Coordinates of C-alpha atoms in Angstrom, one line a residue:
X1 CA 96.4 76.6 87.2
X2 CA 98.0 79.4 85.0
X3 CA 96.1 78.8 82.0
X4 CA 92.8 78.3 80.4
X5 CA 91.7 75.0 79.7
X6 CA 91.9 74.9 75.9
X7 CA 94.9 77.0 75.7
X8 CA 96.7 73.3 75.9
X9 CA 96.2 72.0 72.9
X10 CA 96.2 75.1 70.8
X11 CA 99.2 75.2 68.3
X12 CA 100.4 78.8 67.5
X13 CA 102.9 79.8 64.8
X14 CA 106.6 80.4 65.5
X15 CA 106.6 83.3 68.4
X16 CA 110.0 85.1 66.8
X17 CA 108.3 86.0 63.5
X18 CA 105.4 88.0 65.8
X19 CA 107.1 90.0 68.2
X20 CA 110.7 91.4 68.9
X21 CA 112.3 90.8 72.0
X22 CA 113.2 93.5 74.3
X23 CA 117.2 94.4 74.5
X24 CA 118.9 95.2 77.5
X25 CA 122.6 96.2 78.5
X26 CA 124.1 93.2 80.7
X27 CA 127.4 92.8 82.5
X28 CA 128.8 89.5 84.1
X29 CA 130.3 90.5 87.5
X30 CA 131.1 87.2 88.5
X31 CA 134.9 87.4 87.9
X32 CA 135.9 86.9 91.3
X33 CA 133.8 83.1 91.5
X34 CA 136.0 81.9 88.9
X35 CA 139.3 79.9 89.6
X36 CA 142.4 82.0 88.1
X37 CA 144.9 79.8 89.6
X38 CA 144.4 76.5 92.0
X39 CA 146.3 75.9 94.8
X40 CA 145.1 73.2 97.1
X41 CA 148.1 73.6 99.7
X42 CA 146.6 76.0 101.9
X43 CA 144.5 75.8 105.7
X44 CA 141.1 76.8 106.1
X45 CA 142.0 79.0 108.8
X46 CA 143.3 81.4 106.0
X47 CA 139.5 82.2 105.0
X48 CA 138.3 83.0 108.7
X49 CA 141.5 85.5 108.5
X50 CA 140.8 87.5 105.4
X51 CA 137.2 87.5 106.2
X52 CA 137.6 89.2 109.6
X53 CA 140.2 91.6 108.5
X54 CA 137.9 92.7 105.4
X55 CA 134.8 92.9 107.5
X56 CA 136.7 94.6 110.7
X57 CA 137.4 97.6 108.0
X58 CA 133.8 97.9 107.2
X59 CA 132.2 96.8 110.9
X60 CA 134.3 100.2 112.2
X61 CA 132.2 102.8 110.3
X62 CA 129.1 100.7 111.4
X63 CA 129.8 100.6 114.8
X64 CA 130.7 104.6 114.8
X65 CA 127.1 105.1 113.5
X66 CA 125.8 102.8 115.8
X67 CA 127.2 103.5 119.5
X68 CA 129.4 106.9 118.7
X69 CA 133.3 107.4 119.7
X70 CA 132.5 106.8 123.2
X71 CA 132.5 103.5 123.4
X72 CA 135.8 101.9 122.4
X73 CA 136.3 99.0 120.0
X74 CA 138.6 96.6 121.6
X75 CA 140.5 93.4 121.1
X76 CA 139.9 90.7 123.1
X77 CA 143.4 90.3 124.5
X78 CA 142.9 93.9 126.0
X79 CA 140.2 93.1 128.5
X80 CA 140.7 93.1 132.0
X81 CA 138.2 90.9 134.2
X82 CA 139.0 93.0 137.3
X83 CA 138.6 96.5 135.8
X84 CA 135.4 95.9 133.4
X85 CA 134.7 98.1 130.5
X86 CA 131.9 98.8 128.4
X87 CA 133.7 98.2 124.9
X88 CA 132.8 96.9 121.4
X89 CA 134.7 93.7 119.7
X90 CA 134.3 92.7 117.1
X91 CA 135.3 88.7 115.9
X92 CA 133.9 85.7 114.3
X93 CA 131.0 83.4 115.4
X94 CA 131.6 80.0 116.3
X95 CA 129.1 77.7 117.8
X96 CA 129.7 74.8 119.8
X97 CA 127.0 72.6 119.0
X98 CA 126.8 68.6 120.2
X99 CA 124.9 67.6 117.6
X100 CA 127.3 68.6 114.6
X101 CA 128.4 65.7 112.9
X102 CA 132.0 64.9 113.5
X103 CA 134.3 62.7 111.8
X104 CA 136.0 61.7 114.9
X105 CA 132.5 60.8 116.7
X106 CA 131.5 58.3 113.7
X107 CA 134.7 56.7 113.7
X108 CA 135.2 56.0 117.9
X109 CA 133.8 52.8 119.2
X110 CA 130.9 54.2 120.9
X111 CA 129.5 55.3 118.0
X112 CA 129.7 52.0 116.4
X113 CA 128.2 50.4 118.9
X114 CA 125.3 52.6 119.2
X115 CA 125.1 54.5 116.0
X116 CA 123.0 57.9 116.2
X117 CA 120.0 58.3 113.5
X118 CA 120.7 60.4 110.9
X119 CA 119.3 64.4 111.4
X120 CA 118.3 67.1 109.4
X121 CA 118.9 69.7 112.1
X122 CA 121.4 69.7 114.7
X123 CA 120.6 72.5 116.7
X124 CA 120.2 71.9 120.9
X125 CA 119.4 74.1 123.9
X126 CA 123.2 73.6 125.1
X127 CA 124.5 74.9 122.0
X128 CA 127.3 77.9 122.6
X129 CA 128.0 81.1 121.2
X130 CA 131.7 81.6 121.3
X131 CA 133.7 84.9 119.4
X132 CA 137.0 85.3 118.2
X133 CA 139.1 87.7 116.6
X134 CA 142.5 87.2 115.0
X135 CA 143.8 86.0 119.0
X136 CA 141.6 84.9 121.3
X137 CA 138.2 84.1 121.5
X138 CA 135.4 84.7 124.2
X139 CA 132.0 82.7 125.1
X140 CA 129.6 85.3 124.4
X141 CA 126.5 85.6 126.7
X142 CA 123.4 88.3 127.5
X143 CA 121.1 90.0 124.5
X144 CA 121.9 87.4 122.0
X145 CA 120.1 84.8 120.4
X146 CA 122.7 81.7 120.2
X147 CA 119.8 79.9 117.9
X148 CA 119.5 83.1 115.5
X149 CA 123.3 82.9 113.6
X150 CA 125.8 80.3 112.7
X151 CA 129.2 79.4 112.6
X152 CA 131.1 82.0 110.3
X153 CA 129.4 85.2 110.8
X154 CA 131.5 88.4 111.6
X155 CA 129.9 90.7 113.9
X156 CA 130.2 93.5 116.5
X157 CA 129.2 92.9 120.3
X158 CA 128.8 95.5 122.6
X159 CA 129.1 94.8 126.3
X160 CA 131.7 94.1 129.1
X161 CA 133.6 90.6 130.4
X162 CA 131.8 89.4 133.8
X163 CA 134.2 88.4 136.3
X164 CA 133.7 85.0 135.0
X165 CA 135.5 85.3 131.8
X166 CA 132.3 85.5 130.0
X167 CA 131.4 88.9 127.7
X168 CA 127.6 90.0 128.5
X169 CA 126.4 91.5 125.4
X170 CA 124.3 94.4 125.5
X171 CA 123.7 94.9 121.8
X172 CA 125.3 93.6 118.5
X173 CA 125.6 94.4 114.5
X174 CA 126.3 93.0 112.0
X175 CA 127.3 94.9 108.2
X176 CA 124.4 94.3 106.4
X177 CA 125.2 94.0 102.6
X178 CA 126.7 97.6 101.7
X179 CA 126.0 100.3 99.7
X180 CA 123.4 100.1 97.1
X181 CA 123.6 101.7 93.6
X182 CA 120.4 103.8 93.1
X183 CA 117.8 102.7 90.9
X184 CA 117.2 104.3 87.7
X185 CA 114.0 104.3 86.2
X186 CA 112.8 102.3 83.2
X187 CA 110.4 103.1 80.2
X188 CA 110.0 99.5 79.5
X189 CA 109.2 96.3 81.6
X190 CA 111.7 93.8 81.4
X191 CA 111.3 90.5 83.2
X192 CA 114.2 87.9 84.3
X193 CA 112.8 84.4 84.6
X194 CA 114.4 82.4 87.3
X195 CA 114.0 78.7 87.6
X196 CA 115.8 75.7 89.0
X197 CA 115.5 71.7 89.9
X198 CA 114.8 70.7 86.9
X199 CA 116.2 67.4 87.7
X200 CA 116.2 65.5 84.8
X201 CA 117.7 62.6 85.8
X202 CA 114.9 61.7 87.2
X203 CA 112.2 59.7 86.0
X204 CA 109.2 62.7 85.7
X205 CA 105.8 63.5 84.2
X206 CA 106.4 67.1 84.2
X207 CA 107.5 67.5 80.2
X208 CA 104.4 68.7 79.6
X209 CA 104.9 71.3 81.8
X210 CA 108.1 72.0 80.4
X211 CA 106.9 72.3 76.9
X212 CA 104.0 74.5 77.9
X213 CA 107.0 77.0 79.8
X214 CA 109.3 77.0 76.5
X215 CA 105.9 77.7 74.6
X216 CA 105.5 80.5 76.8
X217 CA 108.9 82.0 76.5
X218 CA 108.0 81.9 72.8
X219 CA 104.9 84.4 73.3
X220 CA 102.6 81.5 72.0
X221 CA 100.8 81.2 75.3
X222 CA 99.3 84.1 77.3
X223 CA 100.3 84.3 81.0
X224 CA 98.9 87.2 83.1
X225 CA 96.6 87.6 80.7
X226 CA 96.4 91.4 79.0
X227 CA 99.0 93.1 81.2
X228 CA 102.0 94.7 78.7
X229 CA 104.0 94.8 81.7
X230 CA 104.4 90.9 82.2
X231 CA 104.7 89.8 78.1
X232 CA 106.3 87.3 76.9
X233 CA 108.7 89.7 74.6
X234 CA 109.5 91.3 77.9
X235 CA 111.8 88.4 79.2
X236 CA 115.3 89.9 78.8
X237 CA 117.0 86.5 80.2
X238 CA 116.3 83.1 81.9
X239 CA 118.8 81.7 84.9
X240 CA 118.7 78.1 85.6
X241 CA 120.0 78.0 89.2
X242 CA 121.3 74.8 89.6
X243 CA 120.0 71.1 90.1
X244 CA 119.4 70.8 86.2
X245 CA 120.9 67.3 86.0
X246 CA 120.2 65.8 89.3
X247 CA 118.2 67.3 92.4
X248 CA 119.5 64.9 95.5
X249 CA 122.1 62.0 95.9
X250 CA 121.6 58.7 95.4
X251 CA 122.4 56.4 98.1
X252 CA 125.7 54.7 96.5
X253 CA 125.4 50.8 97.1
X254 CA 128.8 49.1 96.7
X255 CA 126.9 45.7 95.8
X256 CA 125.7 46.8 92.5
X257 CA 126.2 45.1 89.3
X258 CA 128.4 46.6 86.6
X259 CA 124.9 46.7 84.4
X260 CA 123.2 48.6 87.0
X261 CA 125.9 51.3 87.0
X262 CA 125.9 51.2 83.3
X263 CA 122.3 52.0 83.3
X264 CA 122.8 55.1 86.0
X265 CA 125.4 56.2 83.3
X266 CA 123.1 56.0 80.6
X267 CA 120.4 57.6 82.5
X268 CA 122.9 60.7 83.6
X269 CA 123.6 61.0 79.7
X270 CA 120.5 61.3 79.1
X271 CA 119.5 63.9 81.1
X272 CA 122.3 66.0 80.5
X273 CA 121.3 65.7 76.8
X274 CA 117.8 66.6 77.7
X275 CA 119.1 70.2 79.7
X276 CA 121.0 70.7 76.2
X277 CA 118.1 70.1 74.0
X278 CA 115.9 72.3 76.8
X279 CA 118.5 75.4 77.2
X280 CA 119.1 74.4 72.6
X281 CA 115.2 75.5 72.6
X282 CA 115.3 78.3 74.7
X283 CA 118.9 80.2 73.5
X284 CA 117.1 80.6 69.8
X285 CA 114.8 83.2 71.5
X286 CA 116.5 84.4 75.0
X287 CA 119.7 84.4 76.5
X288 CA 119.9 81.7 78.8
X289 CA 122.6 81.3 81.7
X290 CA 123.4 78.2 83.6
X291 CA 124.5 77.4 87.0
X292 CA 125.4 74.6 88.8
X293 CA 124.0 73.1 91.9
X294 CA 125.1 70.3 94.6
X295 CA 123.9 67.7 92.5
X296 CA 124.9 68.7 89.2
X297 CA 128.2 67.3 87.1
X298 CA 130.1 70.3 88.4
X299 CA 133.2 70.9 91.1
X300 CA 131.6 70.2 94.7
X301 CA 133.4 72.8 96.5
X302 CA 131.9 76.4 96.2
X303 CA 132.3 78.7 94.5
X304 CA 131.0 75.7 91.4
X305 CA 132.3 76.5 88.4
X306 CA 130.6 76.6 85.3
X307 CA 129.3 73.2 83.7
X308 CA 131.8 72.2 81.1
X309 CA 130.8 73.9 77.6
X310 CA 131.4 70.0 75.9
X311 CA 128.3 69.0 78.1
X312 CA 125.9 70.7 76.2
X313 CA 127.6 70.9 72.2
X314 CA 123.8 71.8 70.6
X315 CA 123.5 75.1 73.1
X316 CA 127.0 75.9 73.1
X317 CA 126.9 77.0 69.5
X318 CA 124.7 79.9 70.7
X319 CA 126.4 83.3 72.2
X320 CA 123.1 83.8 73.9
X321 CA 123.8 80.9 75.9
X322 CA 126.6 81.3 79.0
X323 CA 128.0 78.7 81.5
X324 CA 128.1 80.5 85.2
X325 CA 129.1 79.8 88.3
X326 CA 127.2 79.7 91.5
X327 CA 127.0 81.8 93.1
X328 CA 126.3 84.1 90.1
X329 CA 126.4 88.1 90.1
X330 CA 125.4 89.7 87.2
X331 CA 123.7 93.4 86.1
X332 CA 120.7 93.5 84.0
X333 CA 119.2 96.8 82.8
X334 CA 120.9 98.4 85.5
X335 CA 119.6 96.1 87.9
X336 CA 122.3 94.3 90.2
X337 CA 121.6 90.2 90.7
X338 CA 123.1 88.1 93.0
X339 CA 121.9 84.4 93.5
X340 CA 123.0 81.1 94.3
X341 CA 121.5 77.5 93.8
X342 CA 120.3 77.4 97.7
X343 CA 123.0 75.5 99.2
X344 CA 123.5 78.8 101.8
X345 CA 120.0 78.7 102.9
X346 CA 119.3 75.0 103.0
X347 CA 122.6 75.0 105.3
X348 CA 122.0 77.8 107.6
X349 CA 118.5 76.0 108.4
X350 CA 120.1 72.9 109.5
X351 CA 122.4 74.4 112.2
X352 CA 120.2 77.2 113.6
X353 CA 116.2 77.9 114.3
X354 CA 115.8 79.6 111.4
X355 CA 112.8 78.5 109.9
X356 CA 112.4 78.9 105.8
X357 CA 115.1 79.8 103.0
X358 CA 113.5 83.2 103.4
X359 CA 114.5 83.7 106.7
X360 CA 118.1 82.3 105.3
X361 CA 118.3 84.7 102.7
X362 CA 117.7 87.5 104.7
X363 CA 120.1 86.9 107.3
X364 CA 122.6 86.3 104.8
X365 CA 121.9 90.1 103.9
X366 CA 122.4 91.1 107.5
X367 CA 125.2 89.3 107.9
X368 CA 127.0 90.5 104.4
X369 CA 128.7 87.1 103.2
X370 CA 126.4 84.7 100.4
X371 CA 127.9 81.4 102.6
X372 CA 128.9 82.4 106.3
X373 CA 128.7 78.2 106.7
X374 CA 131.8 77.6 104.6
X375 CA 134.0 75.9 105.2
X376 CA 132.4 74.9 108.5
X377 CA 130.0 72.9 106.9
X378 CA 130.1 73.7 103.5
X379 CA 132.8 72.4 100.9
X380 CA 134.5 75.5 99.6
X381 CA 138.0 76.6 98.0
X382 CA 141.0 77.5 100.8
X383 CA 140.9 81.3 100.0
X384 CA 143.8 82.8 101.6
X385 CA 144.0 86.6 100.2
X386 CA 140.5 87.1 100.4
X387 CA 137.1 86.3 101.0
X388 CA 134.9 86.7 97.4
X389 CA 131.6 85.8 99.3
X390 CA 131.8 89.0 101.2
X391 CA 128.6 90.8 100.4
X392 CA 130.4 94.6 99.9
X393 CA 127.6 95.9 97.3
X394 CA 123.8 95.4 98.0
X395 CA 122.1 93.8 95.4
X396 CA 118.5 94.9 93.8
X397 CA 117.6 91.4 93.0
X398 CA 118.7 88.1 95.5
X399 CA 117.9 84.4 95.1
X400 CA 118.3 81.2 96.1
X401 CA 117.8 78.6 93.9
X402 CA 115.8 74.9 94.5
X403 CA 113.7 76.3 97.8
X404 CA 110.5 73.7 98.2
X405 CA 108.4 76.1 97.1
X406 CA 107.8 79.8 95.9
X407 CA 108.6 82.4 98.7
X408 CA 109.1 86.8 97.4
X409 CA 109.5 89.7 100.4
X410 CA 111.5 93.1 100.2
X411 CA 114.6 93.5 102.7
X412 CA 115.1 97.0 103.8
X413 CA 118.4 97.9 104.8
X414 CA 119.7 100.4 107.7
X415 CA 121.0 103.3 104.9
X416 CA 117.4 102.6 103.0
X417 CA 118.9 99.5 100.7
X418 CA 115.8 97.4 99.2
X419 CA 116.1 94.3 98.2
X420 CA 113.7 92.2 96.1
X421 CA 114.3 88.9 97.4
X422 CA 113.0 85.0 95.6
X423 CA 113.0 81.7 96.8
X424 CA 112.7 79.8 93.5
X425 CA 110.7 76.6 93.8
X426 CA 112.2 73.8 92.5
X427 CA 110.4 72.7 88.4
X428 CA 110.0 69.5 89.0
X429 CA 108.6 69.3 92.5
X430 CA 106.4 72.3 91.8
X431 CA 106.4 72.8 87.9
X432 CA 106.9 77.0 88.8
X433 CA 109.1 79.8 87.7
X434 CA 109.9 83.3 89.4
X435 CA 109.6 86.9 87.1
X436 CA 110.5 89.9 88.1
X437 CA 109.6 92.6 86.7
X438 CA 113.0 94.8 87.2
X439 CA 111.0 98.3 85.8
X440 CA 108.6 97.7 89.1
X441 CA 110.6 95.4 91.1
X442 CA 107.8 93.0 91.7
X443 CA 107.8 89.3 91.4
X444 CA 105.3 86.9 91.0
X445 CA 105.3 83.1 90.5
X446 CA 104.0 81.6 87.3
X447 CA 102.8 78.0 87.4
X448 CA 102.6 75.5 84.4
X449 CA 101.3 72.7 87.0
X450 CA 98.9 70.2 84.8
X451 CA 95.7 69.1 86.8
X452 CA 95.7 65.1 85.8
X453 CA 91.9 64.9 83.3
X454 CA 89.4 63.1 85.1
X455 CA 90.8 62.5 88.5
X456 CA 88.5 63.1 91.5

């Protein structure tokens, strides 16, 4: 528990007449996430294309650093099975996996007859590791893990083609995230408050907890008790990331009465009112940004745009308050933040051996793109110019929004990149925030978790 007993029922004065916030420079950078122009007409295909031809451009320096000029980077259409060479290639991932739901399996007859049970992972022991590039493509065996990347990634395989069509692969790379901008230092402290799920569609129990968080932001509560460096007038700004509204999917059941889905109506109004009231609170005293998630009232496909400003008419009156998308990119007091509201992570677990967001979030780092899945297995826009989820600039601060619970490590990149990367645990499963400090580059998790009185 975060705080003393009889801190609870203790009513402080307003915090905004007792302390001045601290003020920091900030810079939305997530231009390329928002929809200019919509066009619908275009293949999928288009986004493998621009992906690989982006990532070939940066792969080559990586590969020169990697194996020299001596070995030579190759397309697959220039191997020769009778006069193997050691070569590079570099291509697109794509795994051939049994399990992967399929349209046309749930609609053929065996499938109705024997219908499979639902899964949350579909990886197998058969499952195969094929690459292409912008012609062929190869199965890939040897020194690679077929259980250790997905669907989507762009990498570079070194190794030769046995005589049975097959390329052995002796070593591999990937990108990993691009060049970092170097850290200046701070004189002050200031924190960015991360949080997400608050889910308040659902029926909860967790308002205290809510109101003991906004009385925190406020600076009437104390949190790490005397430490300057984690004060309340520290917090520079607060993301929401995503699941504010809803936090899963309700099974839809075509048998309902009108008056039953008047009532989910009524209860969906009601939350949404109670994230405007929530985000109303906060904006007085911190800028506040919001991002969609899968559940929320928002476009499914990525990237989400922002929530619609009309949804929320009390907080839209303040300028401290911003609608973003997700994923989100953004600069704080020099500090570059990328995040999304987990879909990327919760996705990559389900179709490899990964086993926590963590590990998701830091292979999406290795890999250099914020959702390698899509549009494999995750709705997003047919892209045909370019891939915006390209990782080209390391970050300083990476999240992933509604993990099941609280999860901080540093990645270190190959040119000495660091990365402070946060799982952020979901409010209303866990009633918990992130802070990072972004003078130190620490996190830590702050908990507003009631123990129930008198329970055993």
């Amino acid at each position: 528990m975060l705080f003393p007993e009889d801190k609870y029922l203790t009513n402080h004065p307003a915090s905004e007449g007792r302390f001045e916030r601290l003020k920091v420079p900030y810079q939305n950078k997530s231009d390329s996430f928002h929809f200019h122009a919509k066009d619908f007409s275009k293949q999928f295909a288009f986004i493998y294309a621009s992906r690989l031809d982006e990532m070939l451009k940066l792969l080559e320096n990586r590969v020169q650093q990697k194996w020299g000029d001596e070995i030579p980077i190759k397309r697959l259409a220039d191997l020769r099975e009778e006069c193997p060479q050691k070569c590079v290639i570099i291509g697109t991932l794509f795994k051939h996996q049994e399990l992967k739901p399929s349209i046309l399996k749930e609609i053929s007859e065996e499938n109705q007859l024997a219908p499979q049970p639902p899964r949350s992972h579909y990886t197998n022991d058969t499952d195969i590791l094929i690459l292409e590039d912008a012609l062929q493509r190869i199965r890939l065996v040897g020194n690679i893990d077929v259980h250790s990347v997905v669907t989507g990634v762009v990498c570079a395989v070194m190794g030769y083609e046995e005589s049975d069509g097959r390329f052995f692969v002796e070593d591999f790379i990937f990108y990993e995230g691009g060049m970092q901008k170097p850290l200046k230092p701070l004189e002050s402290s200031p924190l960015l408050v991360l949080m997400s799920g608050l889910n308040q569609s659902a029926a909860n129990d967790f308002s205290m907890s809510l109101e003991l968080f906004q009385q925190w932001v406020f600076g009437n509560m104390e949190g790490f008790g005397h430490d300057h460096d984690w004060e309340a007038a520290s917090i520079v700004r607060i993301v929401i990331a995503g699941n504010s509204v809803k936090a899963s999917l309700k099974p839809k059941n075509h048998l309902q009465s009108k008056a039953s889905n008047e009532l989910a109506s009524s209860e969906l109004l009601s939350a949404v009112k109670a994230v405007d009231t929530l985000i109303y609170n906060l904006a007085q005293s911190v800028p506040v940004d919001l991002m969609p998630g899968e559940f929320d009232p928002a476009n499914h496909m990525l990237p989400q745009q922002p929530m619609h400003h009309c949804l929320f008419p009390r907080s839209a009156e303040f300028t401290s308050f911003k609608g973003v998308p997700n994923p989100y990119s953004f600069e704080v007091a020099d500090r570059v933040i990328l995040g999304t509201a987990g879909q990327n992570a919760h996705d990559i677990l389900r179709y490899s051996k990964l086993e926590t967001p963590m590990d998701a979030l830091k292979a999406t780092l290795r890999w250099s793109h914020i959702f390698p899945t899509a549009p494999d297995t995750l709705p997003c826009y047919p892209y045909y110019q370019k891939d915006p989820f390209i990782i080209k600039e390391c970050p300083h601060v990476y999240f992933a929004g509604n993990a099941g619970e609280f999860a901080t490590d540093v990645w270190n990149g190959t040119n000495g990149e660091s990365v402070r990367l946060v799982c952020v645990p979901s409010f209303s499963e866990n009633q918990s925030i992130a802070v990072v400090n972004l003078r130190t580059m620490e996190c830590k998790k702050v908990s507003f978790k009631i123990e129930a009185i008198g329970e055993e």
